[in-house]
Amino acid sequence: MTQQNGAYGDADATKANTDNADAASTGATSINATKAGTDAELNASIKPRKPEHGQRRPWVWIVIAVAVVAAIVAAVLVFNRPGESAPAAAAKNTIAIGLKLPPTNLDIRNQSGSSLDQILIGNVYEGLVARDAKNQVVPALAKSWDISADGKTYTFHLNTGITFSNGDKLDASDAAWSIDELVTKQYHDAEALRNFKSVRAVDARTVEITLSAPYADLLWSLAGRPGLVFDRHAQYDAKTTAVGSGPYTVQRFVANDSISLKANPKYWGPNKAKTANVLVRYFADDNAAVNALKSGDVQVLAPISENLAAPFRKDAARYAVKSGDDTDKFVLAFNSKGAKTSDRRVRQAIRYAIDHKAIIASRGGVDKALGGPIPSLDPGYEDLTDLYPHDVAKAKSLLAEAGYSPSKPLQLSLTYANTYGTELGDQLRSQLKAVGIELKVNVVEFSTWLQDVYTNKNYDLSLVDHNESHDFYQWATPTYYYNYDSKEVQALYAKSLAATSAKESEKYLAQAARTVSQDAPADWLFNYRVTTAWTKGVEGFPVNLNQTLLPLYDVVYRP
């Protein structure tokens, strides 16, 4: 495998809009070019004479004046040639970014929450491998790797000259120690290393991981926390600071408020930070976040709802807005062991009753329809939206088969956390009413949802944004809160994990996903797309996956 320069390409990153500037520059140079041609011809026609006895004659002053004018015009021509843009504005050495979910501490080995992955992985800490803007595994600390024919031995070849931010050398011993510590001490996401048997440093630049059985998702797992490499000699408080090998260091951390990043002067690799200082501010209140962007307190805001982004879209001279792909799945789960929702006909009727286009349109129209458990950025994706199109008549027919009628309506409850507001619940109640389902909506505190729904599984319907990538395991785990138990799906998922080729693994995943969707243990309301807004002059900010993957080394701000 050939080395790639970094974990994140620029295919989805922001780029400054210079079309108008280029057009203005071209218009100005056409005028200057005419003047320059006349002055140049005049200057060429004058032949200076040698002054007598050091005296300057009057016409000499004319020559000097013309020469000065010509020099000025020549300078104008250099910077304003037809078809060329004006020189780029100088980049600021600081940029401020507004995000949503703050970490409570920085201990990425013990603290849960995607906000840590978002800000630390790829910026401060690095792993053996990483993932790019298309959610594909790419080289990072390891420039390449080999996989044995039986799929049980992975050999990683590290780059040369790698150092931590404190100056310590990073080699294979650090990598092997980090993975061994993860498994031994069961740090966060240790369970992601399925079939793990051992890890060792073959030499200073070679790491070998051995599995007890093939695991198709090993590389993907190593692109997250399990593959991060830590300094085995460093002593520091991991809750408030960090020692990594990435392009940035943590200069200051204020829990639930902000993180200040500073370019790492000892950074070893190709992704050197283009902006010296990055201030990340967290906004729990959407209106406060919007005001911060308007006032210039931040130059980027991610995410922003499509409705709140509308004014920024209209002000295209000052702002840019773009929606990027992500793996968030808004799942309307049906309790597969519920008194009423255990009936497959009831679950199918609910799916036919839902008007996904209307829901997506009410949110601004940027989200994607999703007909099954795998989003477009994950392996095994197949467009399954045709399995349950919006069909009120079909929904009523299925409910009648299940024994429900206008005189005996189906009564269900929807319980979800107040994190998601009330609008989705109101829309679902209205849409299900049209087919004869009376839906009671209970919007509760997250702690209540966690106890009643997730732990006790006491619910009919529930709504959650499942944002993790590669999380199909949920549908192959009967004890998960869905209560979905399909031996066929479990067998297909097991085959996908044991496959020794990506193509074979994706084939089994696609089959399993189709089976799940047909069984209707849930409805996938939409695949959430992240909308990002930024001030004109910002370049290089990633828009795909930026709620879990946010490499900042390419970001610059040229006001």
GROMACS .gro file of C-alpha atoms in nm, residues 94-99 278-283 287-301 312 318-319 535 557:
model
   32
   94THR     CA    1  -0.554   3.240   1.486
   95ILE     CA    2  -0.897   3.108   1.396
   96ALA     CA    3  -1.197   3.051   1.624
   97ILE     CA    4  -1.436   2.762   1.565
   98GLY     CA    5  -1.776   2.705   1.724
   99LEU     CA    6  -1.880   2.347   1.801
  278VAL     CA    7  -0.702   2.735   1.694
  279LEU     CA    8  -0.959   2.831   1.956
  280VAL     CA    9  -1.250   2.588   1.978
  281ARG     CA   10  -1.553   2.724   2.162
  282TYR     CA   11  -1.858   2.517   2.259
  283PHE     CA   12  -2.213   2.651   2.241
  287ASN     CA   13  -2.884   3.126   1.911
  288ALA     CA   14  -2.566   3.212   2.101
  289ALA     CA   15  -2.368   3.016   1.842
  290VAL     CA   16  -2.533   3.201   1.554
  291ASN     CA   17  -2.467   3.537   1.719
  292ALA     CA   18  -2.102   3.442   1.768
  293LEU     CA   19  -2.065   3.381   1.394
  294LYS     CA   20  -2.246   3.704   1.307
  295SER     CA   21  -2.030   3.910   1.543
  296GLY     CA   22  -1.705   3.752   1.430
  297ASP     CA   23  -1.631   3.588   1.766
  298VAL     CA   24  -1.600   3.264   1.567
  299GLN     CA   25  -1.526   3.222   1.199
  300VAL     CA   26  -1.676   2.871   1.162
  301LEU     CA   27  -1.988   2.711   1.309
  312PHE     CA   28  -2.607   3.303   0.610
  318ARG     CA   29  -1.990   3.742   0.365
  319TYR     CA   30  -2.061   3.378   0.443
  535THR     CA   31  -1.702   3.347   0.718
  557TYR     CA   32  -0.838   3.222   0.753
   0.00000   0.00000   0.00000
